Amino acid sequence: MKILNVFNFKRLWLAALIFLSISHAWAIPYYWVAPAGAQVWNDPQNWSLTSGGSGGAGVPGLSDDAIFDSNGVGDCLVDITGLEVESLTFETGFGGLIDLGSTTLSTQQIVNFQTPMENGIVRILGGKIQIQTSNLAIELNGITDDLN
């Protein structure tokens, strides 16, 4: 009887590990759709589940992808501390400003700058972006630099 209980515990542990290892695959993409002017990160009306869609989808968090593209024209003022997202992407046409103030924006996977972007610039003020991965590479103009 004890052997069966140990066997079931091992199966449960294995199932939990598999679930945790693939859970990032279920990240929800949130698109910045804020209107012109200074807008805050923590307002659900500034986020949509589709590019150019209606706001009100909620606010991206730890397991989500935050995407900035040409359909969000407002500047993003980060108004919460300890902000964490799964990934952060700046797509073609985004010309807004990201103002982190004094906070740190942490990402679990990737910060992606797609080109050509408006004027080729993403402006980030204050704070810092922290990328929490053991495999970091930066690609600029098609040239990748492995920073490991």
PDB file of C-alpha atoms in Angstrom:
ATOM      1  CA  MET A   1       0.000   0.000   0.000  1.00  0.00           C
ATOM      2  CA  LYS A   2       2.868   2.428   0.765  1.00  0.00           C
ATOM      3  CA  ILE A   3       4.464   1.735  -2.620  1.00  0.00           C
ATOM      4  CA  LEU A   4       1.242   2.757  -4.355  1.00  0.00           C
ATOM      5  CA  ASN A   5       1.079   6.044  -2.391  1.00  0.00           C
ATOM      6  CA  VAL A   6       4.687   6.901  -3.281  1.00  0.00           C
ATOM      7  CA  PHE A   7       3.986   6.068  -6.918  1.00  0.00           C
ATOM      8  CA  ASN A   8       0.909   8.343  -6.956  1.00  0.00           C
ATOM      9  CA  PHE A   9       2.892  11.149  -5.313  1.00  0.00           C
ATOM     10  CA  LYS A  10       5.590  10.875  -7.986  1.00  0.00           C
ATOM     11  CA  ARG A  11       2.970  11.014 -10.745  1.00  0.00           C
ATOM     12  CA  LEU A  12       1.368  14.079  -9.167  1.00  0.00           C
ATOM     13  CA  TRP A  13       4.768  15.772  -8.828  1.00  0.00           C
ATOM     14  CA  LEU A  14       5.605  15.001 -12.469  1.00  0.00           C
ATOM     15  CA  ALA A  15       2.257  16.391 -13.651  1.00  0.00           C
ATOM     16  CA  ALA A  16       2.855  19.597 -11.660  1.00  0.00           C
ATOM     17  CA  LEU A  17       6.324  20.040 -13.180  1.00  0.00           C
ATOM     18  CA  ILE A  18       4.988  19.560 -16.711  1.00  0.00           C
ATOM     19  CA  PHE A  19       2.201  22.068 -16.083  1.00  0.00           C
ATOM     20  CA  LEU A  20       4.594  24.672 -14.713  1.00  0.00           C
ATOM     21  CA  SER A  21       7.054  24.221 -17.565  1.00  0.00           C
ATOM     22  CA  ILE A  22       4.439  24.897 -20.256  1.00  0.00           C
ATOM     23  CA  SER A  23       2.341  27.475 -18.410  1.00  0.00           C
ATOM     24  CA  HIS A  24       4.121  30.379 -20.145  1.00  0.00           C
ATOM     25  CA  ALA A  25       2.680  29.114 -23.431  1.00  0.00           C
ATOM     26  CA  TRP A  26      -0.690  30.417 -22.244  1.00  0.00           C
ATOM     27  CA  ALA A  27       0.399  34.016 -21.894  1.00  0.00           C
ATOM     28  CA  ILE A  28      -2.355  36.424 -22.877  1.00  0.00           C
ATOM     29  CA  PRO A  29      -1.359  39.196 -25.310  1.00  0.00           C
ATOM     30  CA  TYR A  30      -2.459  42.671 -24.194  1.00  0.00           C
ATOM     31  CA  TYR A  31      -2.207  45.471 -26.763  1.00  0.00           C
ATOM     32  CA  TRP A  32      -1.730  49.104 -25.750  1.00  0.00           C
ATOM     33  CA  VAL A  33      -4.655  50.965 -27.388  1.00  0.00           C
ATOM     34  CA  ALA A  34      -4.519  54.199 -25.394  1.00  0.00           C
ATOM     35  CA  PRO A  35      -5.561  57.447 -27.100  1.00  0.00           C
ATOM     36  CA  ALA A  36      -3.188  60.374 -27.602  1.00  0.00           C
ATOM     37  CA  GLY A  37      -1.729  62.064 -24.563  1.00  0.00           C
ATOM     38  CA  ALA A  38      -0.328  60.756 -21.310  1.00  0.00           C
ATOM     39  CA  GLN A  39      -2.122  57.559 -20.257  1.00  0.00           C
ATOM     40  CA  VAL A  40      -1.465  55.201 -17.336  1.00  0.00           C
ATOM     41  CA  TRP A  41      -0.486  51.524 -17.521  1.00  0.00           C
ATOM     42  CA  ASN A  42      -2.889  50.491 -14.773  1.00  0.00           C
ATOM     43  CA  ASP A  43      -6.068  51.632 -16.595  1.00  0.00           C
ATOM     44  CA  PRO A  44      -7.873  48.631 -18.168  1.00  0.00           C
ATOM     45  CA  GLN A  45      -9.341  50.954 -20.836  1.00  0.00           C
ATOM     46  CA  ASN A  46      -5.837  51.368 -22.305  1.00  0.00           C
ATOM     47  CA  TRP A  47      -5.487  47.638 -23.074  1.00  0.00           C
ATOM     48  CA  SER A  48      -7.154  45.326 -25.593  1.00  0.00           C
ATOM     49  CA  LEU A  49      -6.833  41.622 -26.406  1.00  0.00           C
ATOM     50  CA  THR A  50      -6.443  42.512 -30.104  1.00  0.00           C
ATOM     51  CA  SER A  51      -4.384  45.113 -31.926  1.00  0.00           C
ATOM     52  CA  GLY A  52      -6.589  48.159 -32.436  1.00  0.00           C
ATOM     53  CA  GLY A  53      -9.467  46.555 -30.530  1.00  0.00           C
ATOM     54  CA  SER A  54     -11.628  48.092 -27.858  1.00  0.00           C
ATOM     55  CA  GLY A  55     -10.050  48.895 -24.524  1.00  0.00           C
ATOM     56  CA  GLY A  56     -11.244  47.447 -21.252  1.00  0.00           C
ATOM     57  CA  ALA A  57      -9.520  44.057 -21.457  1.00  0.00           C
ATOM     58  CA  GLY A  58      -7.763  44.434 -18.119  1.00  0.00           C
ATOM     59  CA  VAL A  59      -4.119  45.118 -17.368  1.00  0.00           C
ATOM     60  CA  PRO A  60      -1.209  42.817 -18.305  1.00  0.00           C
ATOM     61  CA  GLY A  61       0.484  41.088 -15.421  1.00  0.00           C
ATOM     62  CA  LEU A  62       3.086  38.457 -14.595  1.00  0.00           C
ATOM     63  CA  SER A  63       1.935  35.809 -17.102  1.00  0.00           C
ATOM     64  CA  ASP A  64       0.977  38.176 -19.911  1.00  0.00           C
ATOM     65  CA  ASP A  65       2.546  39.744 -23.002  1.00  0.00           C
ATOM     66  CA  ALA A  66       2.450  43.563 -23.226  1.00  0.00           C
ATOM     67  CA  ILE A  67       2.523  44.754 -26.841  1.00  0.00           C
ATOM     68  CA  PHE A  68       2.939  48.312 -28.083  1.00  0.00           C
ATOM     69  CA  ASP A  69       2.137  48.883 -31.780  1.00  0.00           C
ATOM     70  CA  SER A  70       0.822  51.627 -34.075  1.00  0.00           C
ATOM     71  CA  ASN A  71      -2.720  51.298 -32.706  1.00  0.00           C
ATOM     72  CA  GLY A  72      -1.807  52.779 -29.333  1.00  0.00           C
ATOM     73  CA  VAL A  73      -0.781  56.388 -29.778  1.00  0.00           C
ATOM     74  CA  GLY A  74      -0.762  57.532 -26.159  1.00  0.00           C
ATOM     75  CA  ASP A  75       2.339  57.727 -24.021  1.00  0.00           C
ATOM     76  CA  CYS A  76       2.420  55.066 -21.289  1.00  0.00           C
ATOM     77  CA  LEU A  77       3.061  56.238 -17.734  1.00  0.00           C
ATOM     78  CA  VAL A  78       3.776  53.264 -15.476  1.00  0.00           C
ATOM     79  CA  ASP A  79       1.829  54.028 -12.321  1.00  0.00           C
ATOM     80  CA  ILE A  80       2.458  50.842 -10.318  1.00  0.00           C
ATOM     81  CA  THR A  81       5.599  49.534  -8.652  1.00  0.00           C
ATOM     82  CA  GLY A  82       7.112  46.104  -9.117  1.00  0.00           C
ATOM     83  CA  LEU A  83       5.595  45.651 -12.585  1.00  0.00           C
ATOM     84  CA  GLU A  84       6.192  42.191 -14.087  1.00  0.00           C
ATOM     85  CA  VAL A  85       5.111  40.783 -17.453  1.00  0.00           C
ATOM     86  CA  GLU A  86       5.960  37.635 -19.391  1.00  0.00           C
ATOM     87  CA  SER A  87       7.206  39.617 -22.406  1.00  0.00           C
ATOM     88  CA  LEU A  88       7.344  43.180 -23.697  1.00  0.00           C
ATOM     89  CA  THR A  89       7.135  43.917 -27.433  1.00  0.00           C
ATOM     90  CA  PHE A  90       7.478  47.186 -29.347  1.00  0.00           C
ATOM     91  CA  GLU A  91       6.110  46.631 -32.863  1.00  0.00           C
ATOM     92  CA  THR A  92       6.396  48.588 -36.081  1.00  0.00           C
ATOM     93  CA  GLY A  93       4.791  52.006 -35.873  1.00  0.00           C
ATOM     94  CA  PHE A  94       4.810  52.541 -32.118  1.00  0.00           C
ATOM     95  CA  GLY A  95       6.134  56.026 -31.525  1.00  0.00           C
ATOM     96  CA  GLY A  96       5.009  56.648 -27.978  1.00  0.00           C
ATOM     97  CA  LEU A  97       6.918  57.158 -24.791  1.00  0.00           C
ATOM     98  CA  ILE A  98       7.227  54.695 -21.906  1.00  0.00           C
ATOM     99  CA  ASP A  99       7.737  56.529 -18.624  1.00  0.00           C
ATOM    100  CA  LEU A 100       8.761  54.125 -15.865  1.00  0.00           C
ATOM    101  CA  GLY A 101       9.222  56.864 -13.284  1.00  0.00           C
ATOM    102  CA  SER A 102      11.284  55.211 -10.566  1.00  0.00           C
ATOM    103  CA  THR A 103       9.880  51.687 -10.957  1.00  0.00           C
ATOM    104  CA  THR A 104      11.408  48.549 -12.449  1.00  0.00           C
ATOM    105  CA  LEU A 105       9.604  46.734 -15.236  1.00  0.00           C
ATOM    106  CA  SER A 106      10.584  43.052 -15.128  1.00  0.00           C
ATOM    107  CA  THR A 107      10.023  40.558 -17.904  1.00  0.00           C
ATOM    108  CA  GLN A 108      10.333  36.795 -17.654  1.00  0.00           C
ATOM    109  CA  GLN A 109      11.098  36.072 -21.302  1.00  0.00           C
ATOM    110  CA  ILE A 110      11.888  38.713 -23.873  1.00  0.00           C
ATOM    111  CA  VAL A 111      11.923  42.379 -24.782  1.00  0.00           C
ATOM    112  CA  ASN A 112      11.345  42.546 -28.527  1.00  0.00           C
ATOM    113  CA  PHE A 113      12.007  45.667 -30.623  1.00  0.00           C
ATOM    114  CA  GLN A 114      10.642  45.088 -34.124  1.00  0.00           C
ATOM    115  CA  THR A 115      11.821  47.294 -36.986  1.00  0.00           C
ATOM    116  CA  PRO A 116      11.219  49.543 -38.761  1.00  0.00           C
ATOM    117  CA  MET A 117       9.766  51.513 -35.867  1.00  0.00           C
ATOM    118  CA  GLU A 118       8.647  55.135 -36.086  1.00  0.00           C
ATOM    119  CA  ASN A 119      11.874  57.136 -36.235  1.00  0.00           C
ATOM    120  CA  GLY A 120      13.647  53.937 -35.129  1.00  0.00           C
ATOM    121  CA  ILE A 121      13.344  54.971 -31.469  1.00  0.00           C
ATOM    122  CA  VAL A 122      11.552  53.740 -28.370  1.00  0.00           C
ATOM    123  CA  ARG A 123      11.821  56.333 -25.642  1.00  0.00           C
ATOM    124  CA  ILE A 124      11.973  54.968 -22.101  1.00  0.00           C
ATOM    125  CA  LEU A 125      12.241  57.470 -19.273  1.00  0.00           C
ATOM    126  CA  GLY A 126      13.312  56.750 -15.709  1.00  0.00           C
ATOM    127  CA  GLY A 127      13.300  53.418 -13.924  1.00  0.00           C
ATOM    128  CA  LYS A 128      14.792  50.360 -15.554  1.00  0.00           C
ATOM    129  CA  ILE A 129      13.817  47.279 -17.541  1.00  0.00           C
ATOM    130  CA  GLN A 130      14.960  44.030 -15.985  1.00  0.00           C
ATOM    131  CA  ILE A 131      15.068  40.879 -18.131  1.00  0.00           C
ATOM    132  CA  GLN A 132      14.998  37.729 -16.017  1.00  0.00           C
ATOM    133  CA  THR A 133      16.467  35.046 -18.236  1.00  0.00           C
ATOM    134  CA  SER A 134      19.697  33.108 -18.449  1.00  0.00           C
ATOM    135  CA  ASN A 135      19.782  33.360 -22.250  1.00  0.00           C
ATOM    136  CA  LEU A 136      19.950  37.013 -23.319  1.00  0.00           C
ATOM    137  CA  ALA A 137      20.580  38.282 -26.813  1.00  0.00           C
ATOM    138  CA  ILE A 138      19.937  41.674 -28.372  1.00  0.00           C
ATOM    139  CA  GLU A 139      19.177  42.086 -32.062  1.00  0.00           C
ATOM    140  CA  LEU A 140      19.605  45.474 -33.734  1.00  0.00           C
ATOM    141  CA  ASN A 141      19.334  45.967 -37.486  1.00  0.00           C
ATOM    142  CA  GLY A 142      19.452  42.212 -38.098  1.00  0.00           C
ATOM    143  CA  ILE A 143      22.652  41.724 -36.072  1.00  0.00           C
ATOM    144  CA  THR A 144      22.340  39.621 -32.920  1.00  0.00           C
ATOM    145  CA  ASP A 145      24.664  40.002 -29.960  1.00  0.00           C
ATOM    146  CA  ASP A 146      24.631  37.159 -27.450  1.00  0.00           C
ATOM    147  CA  LEU A 147      25.232  38.782 -24.083  1.00  0.00           C
ATOM    148  CA  ASN A 148      25.856  35.568 -22.163  1.00  0.00           C
TER     149      ASN A 148
END
